[in-house]
């Protein structure tokens, strides 16, 4: 969790000493002037943290921090995502499309394509026909196995790297029947509202988004707030909001959440089915961001 007051000054100006900055914030709060000023003070800190986050993405070999896992396969996806994911994947036809946001090495897609390989995971039902698949990752983690498959199946699989989801246009990416995200953009983005808007607009009507998020205020069961939330949401008045309650406000999304309080870490499994095309996602702003895998984030819903 990111703790404590924001102490950085806007870029280019001399940063006030921490105690002085805290004092300034207390005085501003007392005067009812805090919001705009403390946000202005928070911005350089967020920029510093997003720069640190970029270093995590670009890390290689021994520099990759513990827990930044980029090679989960289809069996892992089957275990993490809601059960409907495997059934939906098995139903895809050759002209359908699957996007994996935050694919890392793209191992889940490699496994999906390993149809005749006995070593391929059995956990996710497999169909004879294979959908087209797009792996997206900020950093390029393509392996030799990926290059070999790409050589044999050509354009049926694509690997997109070099930027995050928000920097692609809808026209560039096209539409998808299934979008997955296993510790990808949903857990890492600094702009969750824009991220979800893009995801919903990339889905075909009838298509589904499958993701998970850990250390959040769980929807269906009591959780221990004392352990701290990694992704935290508050309303305009500063009251806690559950991630799933926020997602349920998305127009044209039918949201299913399953709270796994017994998992270590406690996790929310999420599926959103797109039921109509007039998508609208409630906006929110970023209050806090601390680099990590995944980062700690605090968002405030717009009134
Ligand atoms: C911890 S790895 C997970 C990789 C893979 N899903 C797995 O489970 O092995 C995080 C992945 O999310 C990607 N990522 C984070 N934020 C993203 C965003 N906004 N758009 C696209 N990819 C993103 C990273 O580049 C990386 O590929």
PDB file of N, CA and C in Angstrom, residues 209-252:
ATOM      1  N   UNK A 209     -15.169 -10.792 -21.421  1.00  0.00           N
ATOM      2  CA  UNK A 209     -13.869 -10.393 -20.860  1.00  0.00           C
ATOM      3  C   UNK A 209     -13.669 -11.192 -19.572  1.00  0.00           C
ATOM      4  N   UNK A 210     -12.519 -11.823 -19.434  1.00  0.00           N
ATOM      5  CA  UNK A 210     -12.215 -12.633 -18.248  1.00  0.00           C
ATOM      6  C   UNK A 210     -10.948 -12.080 -17.594  1.00  0.00           C
ATOM      7  N   UNK A 211     -11.051 -11.764 -16.298  1.00  0.00           N
ATOM      8  CA  UNK A 211      -9.859 -11.278 -15.607  1.00  0.00           C
ATOM      9  C   UNK A 211      -9.918 -11.647 -14.128  1.00  0.00           C
ATOM     10  N   UNK A 212      -8.862 -11.286 -13.417  1.00  0.00           N
ATOM     11  CA  UNK A 212      -8.802 -11.450 -11.966  1.00  0.00           C
ATOM     12  C   UNK A 212      -8.099 -10.235 -11.386  1.00  0.00           C
ATOM     13  N   UNK A 213      -8.375  -9.971 -10.128  1.00  0.00           N
ATOM     14  CA  UNK A 213      -7.643  -8.893  -9.462  1.00  0.00           C
ATOM     15  C   UNK A 213      -7.493  -9.274  -7.985  1.00  0.00           C
ATOM     16  N   UNK A 214      -6.301  -9.072  -7.459  1.00  0.00           N
ATOM     17  CA  UNK A 214      -6.015  -9.524  -6.090  1.00  0.00           C
ATOM     18  C   UNK A 214      -5.997  -8.355  -5.107  1.00  0.00           C
ATOM     19  N   UNK A 215      -6.104  -8.708  -3.827  1.00  0.00           N
ATOM     20  CA  UNK A 215      -6.085  -7.693  -2.755  1.00  0.00           C
ATOM     21  C   UNK A 215      -7.013  -6.523  -3.064  1.00  0.00           C
ATOM     22  N   UNK A 216      -8.317  -6.853  -3.249  1.00  0.00           N
ATOM     23  CA  UNK A 216      -9.315  -5.798  -3.427  1.00  0.00           C
ATOM     24  C   UNK A 216     -10.423  -6.003  -2.403  1.00  0.00           C
ATOM     25  N   UNK A 217     -11.255  -4.986  -2.245  1.00  0.00           N
ATOM     26  CA  UNK A 217     -12.448  -5.108  -1.416  1.00  0.00           C
ATOM     27  C   UNK A 217     -13.369  -6.095  -2.122  1.00  0.00           C
ATOM     28  N   UNK A 218     -13.499  -7.325  -1.549  1.00  0.00           N
ATOM     29  CA  UNK A 218     -14.213  -8.398  -2.246  1.00  0.00           C
ATOM     30  C   UNK A 218     -15.713  -8.140  -2.270  1.00  0.00           C
ATOM     31  N   UNK A 219     -16.339  -8.627  -3.354  1.00  0.00           N
ATOM     32  CA  UNK A 219     -17.757  -8.358  -3.586  1.00  0.00           C
ATOM     33  C   UNK A 219     -18.664  -9.146  -2.639  1.00  0.00           C
ATOM     34  N   UNK A 220     -18.439 -10.466  -2.550  1.00  0.00           N
ATOM     35  CA  UNK A 220     -19.448 -11.319  -1.928  1.00  0.00           C
ATOM     36  C   UNK A 220     -19.109 -11.775  -0.518  1.00  0.00           C
ATOM     37  N   UNK A 221     -17.911 -11.607  -0.086  1.00  0.00           N
ATOM     38  CA  UNK A 221     -17.535 -12.114   1.232  1.00  0.00           C
ATOM     39  C   UNK A 221     -16.787 -11.037   2.005  1.00  0.00           C
ATOM     40  N   UNK A 222     -16.757 -11.257   3.281  1.00  0.00           N
ATOM     41  CA  UNK A 222     -16.024 -10.317   4.131  1.00  0.00           C
ATOM     42  C   UNK A 222     -14.528 -10.468   3.848  1.00  0.00           C
ATOM     43  N   UNK A 223     -13.850  -9.367   3.740  1.00  0.00           N
ATOM     44  CA  UNK A 223     -12.408  -9.478   3.581  1.00  0.00           C
ATOM     45  C   UNK A 223     -11.730  -8.673   4.678  1.00  0.00           C
ATOM     46  N   UNK A 224     -10.462  -8.873   4.764  1.00  0.00           N
ATOM     47  CA  UNK A 224      -9.750  -8.187   5.824  1.00  0.00           C
ATOM     48  C   UNK A 224      -9.107  -6.918   5.273  1.00  0.00           C
ATOM     49  N   UNK A 225      -9.792  -5.794   5.482  1.00  0.00           N
ATOM     50  CA  UNK A 225      -9.259  -4.519   4.993  1.00  0.00           C
ATOM     51  C   UNK A 225      -7.919  -4.229   5.655  1.00  0.00           C
ATOM     52  N   UNK A 226      -7.725  -4.831   6.846  1.00  0.00           N
ATOM     53  CA  UNK A 226      -6.503  -4.562   7.599  1.00  0.00           C
ATOM     54  C   UNK A 226      -5.270  -5.004   6.817  1.00  0.00           C
ATOM     55  N   UNK A 227      -5.445  -6.050   5.981  1.00  0.00           N
ATOM     56  CA  UNK A 227      -4.309  -6.544   5.197  1.00  0.00           C
ATOM     57  C   UNK A 227      -3.913  -5.521   4.126  1.00  0.00           C
ATOM     58  N   UNK A 228      -4.821  -4.596   3.842  1.00  0.00           N
ATOM     59  CA  UNK A 228      -4.543  -3.555   2.850  1.00  0.00           C
ATOM     60  C   UNK A 228      -5.015  -3.975   1.472  1.00  0.00           C
ATOM     61  N   UNK A 229      -5.484  -3.000   0.714  1.00  0.00           N
ATOM     62  CA  UNK A 229      -5.906  -3.268  -0.657  1.00  0.00           C
ATOM     63  C   UNK A 229      -4.818  -2.803  -1.609  1.00  0.00           C
ATOM     64  N   UNK A 230      -4.622  -3.603  -2.662  1.00  0.00           N
ATOM     65  CA  UNK A 230      -3.636  -3.222  -3.667  1.00  0.00           C
ATOM     66  C   UNK A 230      -4.300  -2.330  -4.722  1.00  0.00           C
ATOM     67  N   UNK A 231      -5.567  -2.653  -5.012  1.00  0.00           N
ATOM     68  CA  UNK A 231      -6.356  -1.789  -5.890  1.00  0.00           C
ATOM     69  C   UNK A 231      -7.537  -1.311  -5.066  1.00  0.00           C
ATOM     70  N   UNK A 232      -7.585  -0.008  -4.842  1.00  0.00           N
ATOM     71  CA  UNK A 232      -8.599   0.548  -3.943  1.00  0.00           C
ATOM     72  C   UNK A 232      -9.404   1.597  -4.698  1.00  0.00           C
ATOM     73  N   UNK A 233     -10.710   1.603  -4.415  1.00  0.00           N
ATOM     74  CA  UNK A 233     -11.570   2.619  -5.047  1.00  0.00           C
ATOM     75  C   UNK A 233     -12.367   3.330  -3.985  1.00  0.00           C
ATOM     76  N   UNK A 234     -12.543   4.638  -4.174  1.00  0.00           N
ATOM     77  CA  UNK A 234     -13.402   5.412  -3.271  1.00  0.00           C
ATOM     78  C   UNK A 234     -14.349   6.251  -4.120  1.00  0.00           C
ATOM     79  N   UNK A 235     -15.492   6.606  -3.523  1.00  0.00           N
ATOM     80  CA  UNK A 235     -16.410   7.476  -4.242  1.00  0.00           C
ATOM     81  C   UNK A 235     -15.992   8.932  -4.036  1.00  0.00           C
ATOM     82  N   UNK A 236     -16.801   9.856  -4.558  1.00  0.00           N
ATOM     83  CA  UNK A 236     -16.420  11.271  -4.505  1.00  0.00           C
ATOM     84  C   UNK A 236     -16.278  11.757  -3.070  1.00  0.00           C
ATOM     85  N   UNK A 237     -17.018  11.082  -2.142  1.00  0.00           N
ATOM     86  CA  UNK A 237     -16.953  11.494  -0.739  1.00  0.00           C
ATOM     87  C   UNK A 237     -15.856  10.751   0.030  1.00  0.00           C
ATOM     88  N   UNK A 238     -15.127   9.889  -0.663  1.00  0.00           N
ATOM     89  CA  UNK A 238     -14.021   9.179  -0.013  1.00  0.00           C
ATOM     90  C   UNK A 238     -14.415   7.847   0.618  1.00  0.00           C
ATOM     91  N   UNK A 239     -15.677   7.407   0.388  1.00  0.00           N
ATOM     92  CA  UNK A 239     -16.098   6.107   0.941  1.00  0.00           C
ATOM     93  C   UNK A 239     -15.665   4.980   0.018  1.00  0.00           C
ATOM     94  N   UNK A 240     -15.299   3.848   0.606  1.00  0.00           N
ATOM     95  CA  UNK A 240     -14.813   2.702  -0.164  1.00  0.00           C
ATOM     96  C   UNK A 240     -15.859   2.175  -1.145  1.00  0.00           C
ATOM     97  N   UNK A 241     -15.391   1.789  -2.332  1.00  0.00           N
ATOM     98  CA  UNK A 241     -16.270   1.202  -3.356  1.00  0.00           C
ATOM     99  C   UNK A 241     -15.614  -0.099  -3.799  1.00  0.00           C
ATOM    100  N   UNK A 242     -16.427  -1.161  -3.946  1.00  0.00           N
ATOM    101  CA  UNK A 242     -15.871  -2.441  -4.396  1.00  0.00           C
ATOM    102  C   UNK A 242     -15.657  -2.403  -5.915  1.00  0.00           C
ATOM    103  N   UNK A 243     -14.594  -3.049  -6.359  1.00  0.00           N
ATOM    104  CA  UNK A 243     -14.289  -3.069  -7.797  1.00  0.00           C
ATOM    105  C   UNK A 243     -15.490  -3.603  -8.584  1.00  0.00           C
ATOM    106  N   UNK A 244     -16.106  -4.684  -8.061  1.00  0.00           N
ATOM    107  CA  UNK A 244     -17.227  -5.270  -8.808  1.00  0.00           C
ATOM    108  C   UNK A 244     -18.445  -4.359  -8.824  1.00  0.00           C
ATOM    109  N   UNK A 245     -18.671  -3.603  -7.764  1.00  0.00           N
ATOM    110  CA  UNK A 245     -19.799  -2.663  -7.760  1.00  0.00           C
ATOM    111  C   UNK A 245     -19.581  -1.602  -8.826  1.00  0.00           C
ATOM    112  N   UNK A 246     -18.328  -1.172  -8.957  1.00  0.00           N
ATOM    113  CA  UNK A 246     -18.019  -0.181  -9.998  1.00  0.00           C
ATOM    114  C   UNK A 246     -18.234  -0.785 -11.392  1.00  0.00           C
ATOM    115  N   UNK A 247     -17.733  -2.005 -11.587  1.00  0.00           N
ATOM    116  CA  UNK A 247     -17.872  -2.644 -12.902  1.00  0.00           C
ATOM    117  C   UNK A 247     -19.341  -2.816 -13.281  1.00  0.00           C
ATOM    118  N   UNK A 248     -20.194  -3.049 -12.260  1.00  0.00           N
ATOM    119  CA  UNK A 248     -21.619  -3.271 -12.544  1.00  0.00           C
ATOM    120  C   UNK A 248     -22.311  -2.008 -13.039  1.00  0.00           C
ATOM    121  N   UNK A 249     -21.629  -0.888 -12.963  1.00  0.00           N
ATOM    122  CA  UNK A 249     -22.220   0.364 -13.483  1.00  0.00           C
ATOM    123  C   UNK A 249     -21.915   0.552 -14.972  1.00  0.00           C
ATOM    124  N   UNK A 250     -21.134  -0.350 -15.551  1.00  0.00           N
ATOM    125  CA  UNK A 250     -20.807  -0.215 -16.979  1.00  0.00           C
ATOM    126  C   UNK A 250     -22.054  -0.535 -17.805  1.00  0.00           C
ATOM    127  N   UNK A 251     -22.445   0.423 -18.649  1.00  0.00           N
ATOM    128  CA  UNK A 251     -23.619   0.187 -19.495  1.00  0.00           C
ATOM    129  C   UNK A 251     -23.252  -0.846 -20.551  1.00  0.00           C
ATOM    130  N   UNK A 252     -24.129  -1.806 -20.769  1.00  0.00           N
ATOM    131  CA  UNK A 252     -23.966  -2.895 -21.749  1.00  0.00           C
ATOM    132  C   UNK A 252     -23.029  -4.008 -21.267  1.00  0.00           C
TER     133      UNK A 252
END
